[in-house]
């Protein structure tokens, strides 16, 4: 099994993704090597709150690695990918701060372009994990083919429970529709309190659970260097130099 170096993401997380590809995509073949019922549909559900700043960058940076890895499966699947974001104030309270950033598509250039529109960092965001899972299950355009492989990766941190424990019902709805829910916990300061809930999501969703860290990318600071002081200093320095050949 080939190993990919996904910059900024933990090796444990990458191994987890490869395991999912190999264990949850058991396509059959005809006698001539062609795939039978080989639809593979993957939705990444990303926590884009302040505690996971940089996660959208990780998704953008590794999108084509994931696509290429899926295309190495034998037989080659009919791959579609979608992305749902949650915990951004701009996604609006009436939507529980959840938004479909891109529905399932095999136009990966379009998907990449849509992801490029998302600001990588914010200061804060209210989180409703159950609403995010429900959005993935109920509002994504999943295939009607009963043999299609339908997989959700929910990636984030924080407490998953709310007053109604909506995530429990959302996972049950996923299982009912033959959608596997895998969870990836983004390591944070409150792992001791939070991780159990993310593990439970995978257990209830008939999936697997892992964790990752985010390589935070600092914003570039633009300094105003091109001013009179700079030019004067450069001129004074140049007067001390003798050019020759």
mmCIF file of C-alpha atoms in Angstrom:
data_model
loop_
_atom_site.group_PDB
_atom_site.id
_atom_site.type_symbol
_atom_site.label_atom_id
_atom_site.label_comp_id
_atom_site.label_asym_id
_atom_site.label_seq_id
_atom_site.Cartn_x
_atom_site.Cartn_y
_atom_site.Cartn_z
ATOM 1 C CA UNK A 1 0.000 0.000 0.000
ATOM 2 C CA UNK A 2 1.623 3.301 -1.034
ATOM 3 C CA UNK A 3 2.257 5.929 1.625
ATOM 4 C CA UNK A 4 1.686 9.576 0.860
ATOM 5 C CA UNK A 5 3.384 12.484 2.571
ATOM 6 C CA UNK A 6 0.531 14.902 3.293
ATOM 7 C CA UNK A 7 2.260 18.117 4.363
ATOM 8 C CA UNK A 8 1.075 19.479 7.690
ATOM 9 C CA UNK A 9 -1.079 16.511 8.655
ATOM 10 C CA UNK A 10 -0.059 13.805 11.127
ATOM 11 C CA UNK A 11 1.089 10.417 9.838
ATOM 12 C CA UNK A 12 -1.536 8.818 12.048
ATOM 13 C CA UNK A 13 -4.267 10.764 10.258
ATOM 14 C CA UNK A 14 -2.937 9.801 6.826
ATOM 15 C CA UNK A 15 -2.745 6.152 7.796
ATOM 16 C CA UNK A 16 -6.331 6.413 8.996
ATOM 17 C CA UNK A 17 -7.482 7.803 5.644
ATOM 18 C CA UNK A 18 -5.670 5.034 3.768
ATOM 19 C CA UNK A 19 -7.261 2.410 6.021
ATOM 20 C CA UNK A 20 -10.702 3.823 5.232
ATOM 21 C CA UNK A 21 -10.016 3.622 1.507
ATOM 22 C CA UNK A 22 -8.865 0.016 1.807
ATOM 23 C CA UNK A 23 -11.497 -1.304 4.215
ATOM 24 C CA UNK A 24 -14.658 0.605 3.302
ATOM 25 C CA UNK A 25 -14.407 0.454 -0.486
ATOM 26 C CA UNK A 26 -14.666 -3.246 -1.223
ATOM 27 C CA UNK A 27 -15.665 -3.080 -4.880
ATOM 28 C CA UNK A 28 -16.111 -6.260 -6.894
ATOM 29 C CA UNK A 29 -14.798 -6.930 -10.387
ATOM 30 C CA UNK A 30 -16.094 -8.614 -13.520
ATOM 31 C CA UNK A 31 -14.008 -11.227 -15.309
ATOM 32 C CA UNK A 32 -12.304 -8.578 -17.456
ATOM 33 C CA UNK A 33 -11.243 -6.465 -14.477
ATOM 34 C CA UNK A 34 -14.000 -3.858 -14.770
ATOM 35 C CA UNK A 35 -15.605 -2.541 -11.594
ATOM 36 C CA UNK A 36 -19.152 -3.406 -10.578
ATOM 37 C CA UNK A 37 -21.167 -0.838 -8.595
ATOM 38 C CA UNK A 38 -18.028 1.156 -7.952
ATOM 39 C CA UNK A 39 -19.412 4.540 -6.932
ATOM 40 C CA UNK A 40 -17.314 6.037 -4.133
ATOM 41 C CA UNK A 41 -18.802 9.174 -2.563
ATOM 42 C CA UNK A 42 -16.922 11.031 0.158
ATOM 43 C CA UNK A 43 -18.047 14.102 2.093
ATOM 44 C CA UNK A 44 -15.594 15.986 4.279
ATOM 45 C CA UNK A 45 -17.397 17.804 7.105
ATOM 46 C CA UNK A 46 -14.973 20.408 8.447
ATOM 47 C CA UNK A 47 -15.042 22.359 11.691
ATOM 48 C CA UNK A 48 -13.976 25.857 10.601
ATOM 49 C CA UNK A 49 -14.160 27.530 14.003
ATOM 50 C CA UNK A 50 -11.342 29.448 15.661
ATOM 51 C CA UNK A 51 -9.991 26.367 17.480
ATOM 52 C CA UNK A 52 -9.292 24.624 14.161
ATOM 53 C CA UNK A 53 -7.862 27.587 12.250
ATOM 54 C CA UNK A 54 -5.930 26.343 9.239
ATOM 55 C CA UNK A 55 -8.069 23.240 8.631
ATOM 56 C CA UNK A 56 -9.386 24.557 5.317
ATOM 57 C CA UNK A 57 -5.772 25.063 4.226
ATOM 58 C CA UNK A 58 -5.063 21.413 5.061
ATOM 59 C CA UNK A 59 -8.042 20.369 2.962
ATOM 60 C CA UNK A 60 -6.954 22.490 0.009
ATOM 61 C CA UNK A 61 -3.335 21.350 0.246
ATOM 62 C CA UNK A 62 -4.198 17.652 0.383
ATOM 63 C CA UNK A 63 -7.246 17.450 -1.867
ATOM 64 C CA UNK A 64 -5.364 16.111 -4.884
ATOM 65 C CA UNK A 65 -3.399 13.654 -2.747
ATOM 66 C CA UNK A 66 -6.698 12.171 -1.583
ATOM 67 C CA UNK A 67 -8.082 12.051 -5.129
ATOM 68 C CA UNK A 68 -4.937 10.380 -6.454
ATOM 69 C CA UNK A 69 -4.961 7.844 -3.621
ATOM 70 C CA UNK A 70 -8.570 6.909 -4.376
ATOM 71 C CA UNK A 71 -7.731 6.524 -8.061
ATOM 72 C CA UNK A 72 -5.065 3.949 -7.155
ATOM 73 C CA UNK A 73 -7.758 1.580 -5.911
ATOM 74 C CA UNK A 74 -8.315 -1.465 -8.072
ATOM 75 C CA UNK A 75 -10.784 -1.429 -9.684
ATOM 76 C CA UNK A 76 -10.755 2.341 -10.089
ATOM 77 C CA UNK A 77 -13.874 3.874 -8.461
ATOM 78 C CA UNK A 78 -16.252 6.485 -9.809
ATOM 79 C CA UNK A 79 -15.207 9.088 -7.264
ATOM 80 C CA UNK A 80 -17.181 12.105 -6.113
ATOM 81 C CA UNK A 81 -16.225 14.440 -3.253
ATOM 82 C CA UNK A 82 -18.233 17.024 -1.359
ATOM 83 C CA UNK A 83 -17.366 19.423 1.457
ATOM 84 C CA UNK A 84 -19.535 20.778 4.279
ATOM 85 C CA UNK A 85 -18.302 23.467 6.667
ATOM 86 C CA UNK A 86 -19.615 24.301 10.121
ATOM 87 C CA UNK A 87 -19.004 26.693 13.032
ATOM 88 C CA UNK A 88 -18.543 29.832 10.914
ATOM 89 C CA UNK A 89 -20.642 32.893 11.903
ATOM 90 C CA UNK A 90 -20.957 33.754 8.206
ATOM 91 C CA UNK A 91 -22.916 30.515 7.686
ATOM 92 C CA UNK A 92 -25.719 32.179 9.741
ATOM 93 C CA UNK A 93 -27.467 31.211 12.947
ATOM 94 C CA UNK A 94 -30.670 30.111 11.201
ATOM 95 C CA UNK A 95 -28.585 27.412 9.475
ATOM 96 C CA UNK A 96 -26.979 26.338 12.776
ATOM 97 C CA UNK A 97 -23.767 27.780 11.287
ATOM 98 C CA UNK A 98 -23.548 24.906 8.786
ATOM 99 C CA UNK A 99 -23.116 25.275 5.017
ATOM 100 C CA UNK A 100 -22.567 22.979 2.043
ATOM 101 C CA UNK A 101 -19.413 24.422 0.494
ATOM 102 C CA UNK A 102 -19.600 22.028 -2.450
ATOM 103 C CA UNK A 103 -22.072 19.221 -3.122
ATOM 104 C CA UNK A 104 -20.791 15.862 -4.347
ATOM 105 C CA UNK A 105 -18.960 16.349 -7.634
ATOM 106 C CA UNK A 106 -16.364 14.737 -9.871
ATOM 107 C CA UNK A 107 -15.330 18.172 -11.160
ATOM 108 C CA UNK A 108 -12.388 18.492 -8.810
ATOM 109 C CA UNK A 109 -11.123 21.707 -10.373
ATOM 110 C CA UNK A 110 -14.469 23.292 -9.486
ATOM 111 C CA UNK A 111 -14.244 21.854 -5.967
ATOM 112 C CA UNK A 112 -10.741 23.241 -5.544
ATOM 113 C CA UNK A 113 -11.905 26.666 -6.739
ATOM 114 C CA UNK A 114 -14.800 26.682 -4.251
ATOM 115 C CA UNK A 115 -12.495 25.804 -1.370
ATOM 116 C CA UNK A 116 -10.157 28.630 -2.340
ATOM 117 C CA UNK A 117 -12.940 31.126 -1.554
ATOM 118 C CA UNK A 118 -13.008 30.221 2.149
ATOM 119 C CA UNK A 119 -11.053 32.417 4.559
ATOM 120 C CA UNK A 120 -8.606 30.141 6.436
ATOM 121 C CA UNK A 121 -8.946 31.695 9.904
ATOM 122 C CA UNK A 122 -11.537 33.322 12.151
ATOM 123 C CA UNK A 123 -11.540 34.420 15.780
ATOM 124 C CA UNK A 124 -14.436 32.293 17.056
ATOM 125 C CA UNK A 125 -17.476 30.283 16.029
ATOM 126 C CA UNK A 126 -20.457 28.516 17.593
ATOM 127 C CA UNK A 127 -20.422 24.758 17.044
ATOM 128 C CA UNK A 128 -23.308 22.373 16.366
ATOM 129 C CA UNK A 129 -21.798 19.002 15.455
ATOM 130 C CA UNK A 130 -25.142 17.225 15.276
ATOM 131 C CA UNK A 131 -26.499 19.779 12.820
ATOM 132 C CA UNK A 132 -23.367 19.384 10.695
ATOM 133 C CA UNK A 133 -23.723 15.603 10.479
ATOM 134 C CA UNK A 134 -27.431 15.939 9.722
ATOM 135 C CA UNK A 135 -26.659 18.380 6.895
ATOM 136 C CA UNK A 136 -24.281 15.842 5.379
ATOM 137 C CA UNK A 137 -26.799 13.023 5.648
ATOM 138 C CA UNK A 138 -29.987 14.776 4.561
ATOM 139 C CA UNK A 139 -28.955 17.569 2.172
ATOM 140 C CA UNK A 140 -26.052 16.115 0.187
ATOM 141 C CA UNK A 141 -26.989 14.606 -3.198
ATOM 142 C CA UNK A 142 -26.039 11.013 -2.404
ATOM 143 C CA UNK A 143 -26.356 8.365 -5.113
ATOM 144 C CA UNK A 144 -29.532 6.291 -5.204
ATOM 145 C CA UNK A 145 -27.439 3.226 -6.058
ATOM 146 C CA UNK A 146 -27.784 0.936 -3.039
ATOM 147 C CA UNK A 147 -24.324 -0.497 -3.715
ATOM 148 C CA UNK A 148 -22.528 2.868 -3.760
ATOM 149 C CA UNK A 149 -19.973 3.459 -1.002
ATOM 150 C CA UNK A 150 -20.995 6.547 0.968
ATOM 151 C CA UNK A 151 -18.492 7.915 3.476
ATOM 152 C CA UNK A 152 -18.424 10.973 5.738
ATOM 153 C CA UNK A 153 -15.286 12.275 7.453
ATOM 154 C CA UNK A 154 -16.180 14.755 10.170
ATOM 155 C CA UNK A 155 -13.063 16.648 11.276
ATOM 156 C CA UNK A 156 -12.914 19.004 14.241
ATOM 157 C CA UNK A 157 -12.822 19.358 18.008
ATOM 158 C CA UNK A 158 -14.922 20.710 20.873
ATOM 159 C CA UNK A 159 -17.794 19.092 22.735
ATOM 160 C CA UNK A 160 -20.128 17.231 20.384
ATOM 161 C CA UNK A 161 -23.175 17.043 22.682
ATOM 162 C CA UNK A 162 -25.967 19.618 22.728
ATOM 163 C CA UNK A 163 -29.177 19.854 24.718
ATOM 164 C CA UNK A 164 -30.954 17.346 22.459
ATOM 165 C CA UNK A 165 -27.893 15.209 21.612
ATOM 166 C CA UNK A 166 -28.723 15.776 17.948
ATOM 167 C CA UNK A 167 -25.537 14.022 16.821
ATOM 168 C CA UNK A 168 -26.898 10.697 18.140
ATOM 169 C CA UNK A 169 -29.973 10.886 15.909
ATOM 170 C CA UNK A 170 -27.909 12.195 12.968
ATOM 171 C CA UNK A 171 -25.563 9.193 13.155
ATOM 172 C CA UNK A 172 -28.556 6.854 13.326
ATOM 173 C CA UNK A 173 -29.981 8.454 10.181
ATOM 174 C CA UNK A 174 -26.620 7.984 8.450
ATOM 175 C CA UNK A 175 -26.509 4.273 9.275
ATOM 176 C CA UNK A 176 -30.094 3.894 8.069
ATOM 177 C CA UNK A 177 -29.049 5.334 4.698
ATOM 178 C CA UNK A 178 -25.895 3.164 4.510
ATOM 179 C CA UNK A 179 -23.574 6.128 5.064
ATOM 180 C CA UNK A 180 -20.433 5.454 7.096
ATOM 181 C CA UNK A 181 -19.453 8.246 9.495
ATOM 182 C CA UNK A 182 -15.758 8.452 10.414
ATOM 183 C CA UNK A 183 -14.443 11.047 12.849
ATOM 184 C CA UNK A 184 -11.050 12.759 13.025
ATOM 185 C CA UNK A 185 -10.395 14.721 16.195
ATOM 186 C CA UNK A 186 -8.195 17.793 15.806
ATOM 187 C CA UNK A 187 -6.001 17.748 18.908
ATOM 188 C CA UNK A 188 -6.747 20.716 21.158
ATOM 189 C CA UNK A 189 -6.270 21.877 24.736
ATOM 190 C CA UNK A 190 -9.365 20.029 26.013
ATOM 191 C CA UNK A 191 -8.736 16.586 24.524
ATOM 192 C CA UNK A 192 -9.433 14.824 27.846
ATOM 193 C CA UNK A 193 -13.001 16.167 27.840
ATOM 194 C CA UNK A 194 -13.715 16.214 24.110
ATOM 195 C CA UNK A 195 -12.214 13.103 22.539
ATOM 196 C CA UNK A 196 -14.775 10.614 23.910
ATOM 197 C CA UNK A 197 -17.588 12.339 22.031
ATOM 198 C CA UNK A 198 -15.719 12.210 18.736
ATOM 199 C CA UNK A 199 -14.969 8.541 19.310
ATOM 200 C CA UNK A 200 -18.640 7.911 19.948
ATOM 201 C CA UNK A 201 -19.580 9.531 16.627
ATOM 202 C CA UNK A 202 -17.489 6.938 14.773
ATOM 203 C CA UNK A 203 -18.858 4.093 16.895
ATOM 204 C CA UNK A 204 -22.471 5.065 16.233
ATOM 205 C CA UNK A 205 -21.719 5.811 12.568
ATOM 206 C CA UNK A 206 -20.183 2.358 11.975
ATOM 207 C CA UNK A 207 -16.897 4.040 11.092
ATOM 208 C CA UNK A 208 -13.413 4.561 12.493
ATOM 209 C CA UNK A 209 -11.930 7.283 14.674
ATOM 210 C CA UNK A 210 -8.512 8.930 14.657
ATOM 211 C CA UNK A 211 -6.879 12.254 15.422
ATOM 212 C CA UNK A 212 -4.677 14.801 13.696
ATOM 213 C CA UNK A 213 -2.906 18.072 14.314
ATOM 214 C CA UNK A 214 -2.995 21.182 12.149
ATOM 215 C CA UNK A 215 0.082 22.940 10.881
ATOM 216 C CA UNK A 216 -1.034 26.509 11.495
ATOM 217 C CA UNK A 217 0.072 28.877 8.770
ATOM 218 C CA UNK A 218 0.900 32.407 9.892
ATOM 219 C CA UNK A 219 -0.487 35.242 7.820
ATOM 220 C CA UNK A 220 2.089 37.176 5.851
ATOM 221 C CA UNK A 221 2.766 40.575 7.409
ATOM 222 C CA UNK A 222 3.282 43.305 4.855
ATOM 223 C CA UNK A 223 5.792 45.862 6.012
ATOM 224 C CA UNK A 224 6.004 49.335 4.539
ATOM 225 C CA UNK A 225 9.666 49.193 3.543
ATOM 226 C CA UNK A 226 9.627 51.350 0.435
ATOM 227 C CA UNK A 227 9.839 54.772 2.075
ATOM 228 C CA UNK A 228 12.267 57.683 2.127
ATOM 229 C CA UNK A 229 14.254 56.314 5.072
ATOM 230 C CA UNK A 230 14.875 53.092 3.182
ATOM 231 C CA UNK A 231 16.030 54.878 0.036
ATOM 232 C CA UNK A 232 18.307 57.182 2.016
ATOM 233 C CA UNK A 233 19.891 54.240 3.835
ATOM 234 C CA UNK A 234 20.407 52.401 0.541
ATOM 235 C CA UNK A 235 22.000 55.507 -1.030
ATOM 236 C CA UNK A 236 24.371 55.998 1.896
ATOM 237 C CA UNK A 237 25.422 52.356 1.736
ATOM 238 C CA UNK A 238 25.978 52.467 -2.024
ATOM 239 C CA UNK A 239 28.311 55.457 -1.618
ATOM 240 C CA UNK A 240 30.687 53.207 0.366
ATOM 241 C CA UNK A 241 30.982 50.659 -2.466
ATOM 242 C CA UNK A 242 33.423 50.614 -5.403
ATOM 243 C CA UNK A 243 32.347 48.620 -8.448
ATOM 244 C CA UNK A 244 35.000 46.960 -10.636
ATOM 245 C CA UNK A 245 35.476 43.994 -12.946
#
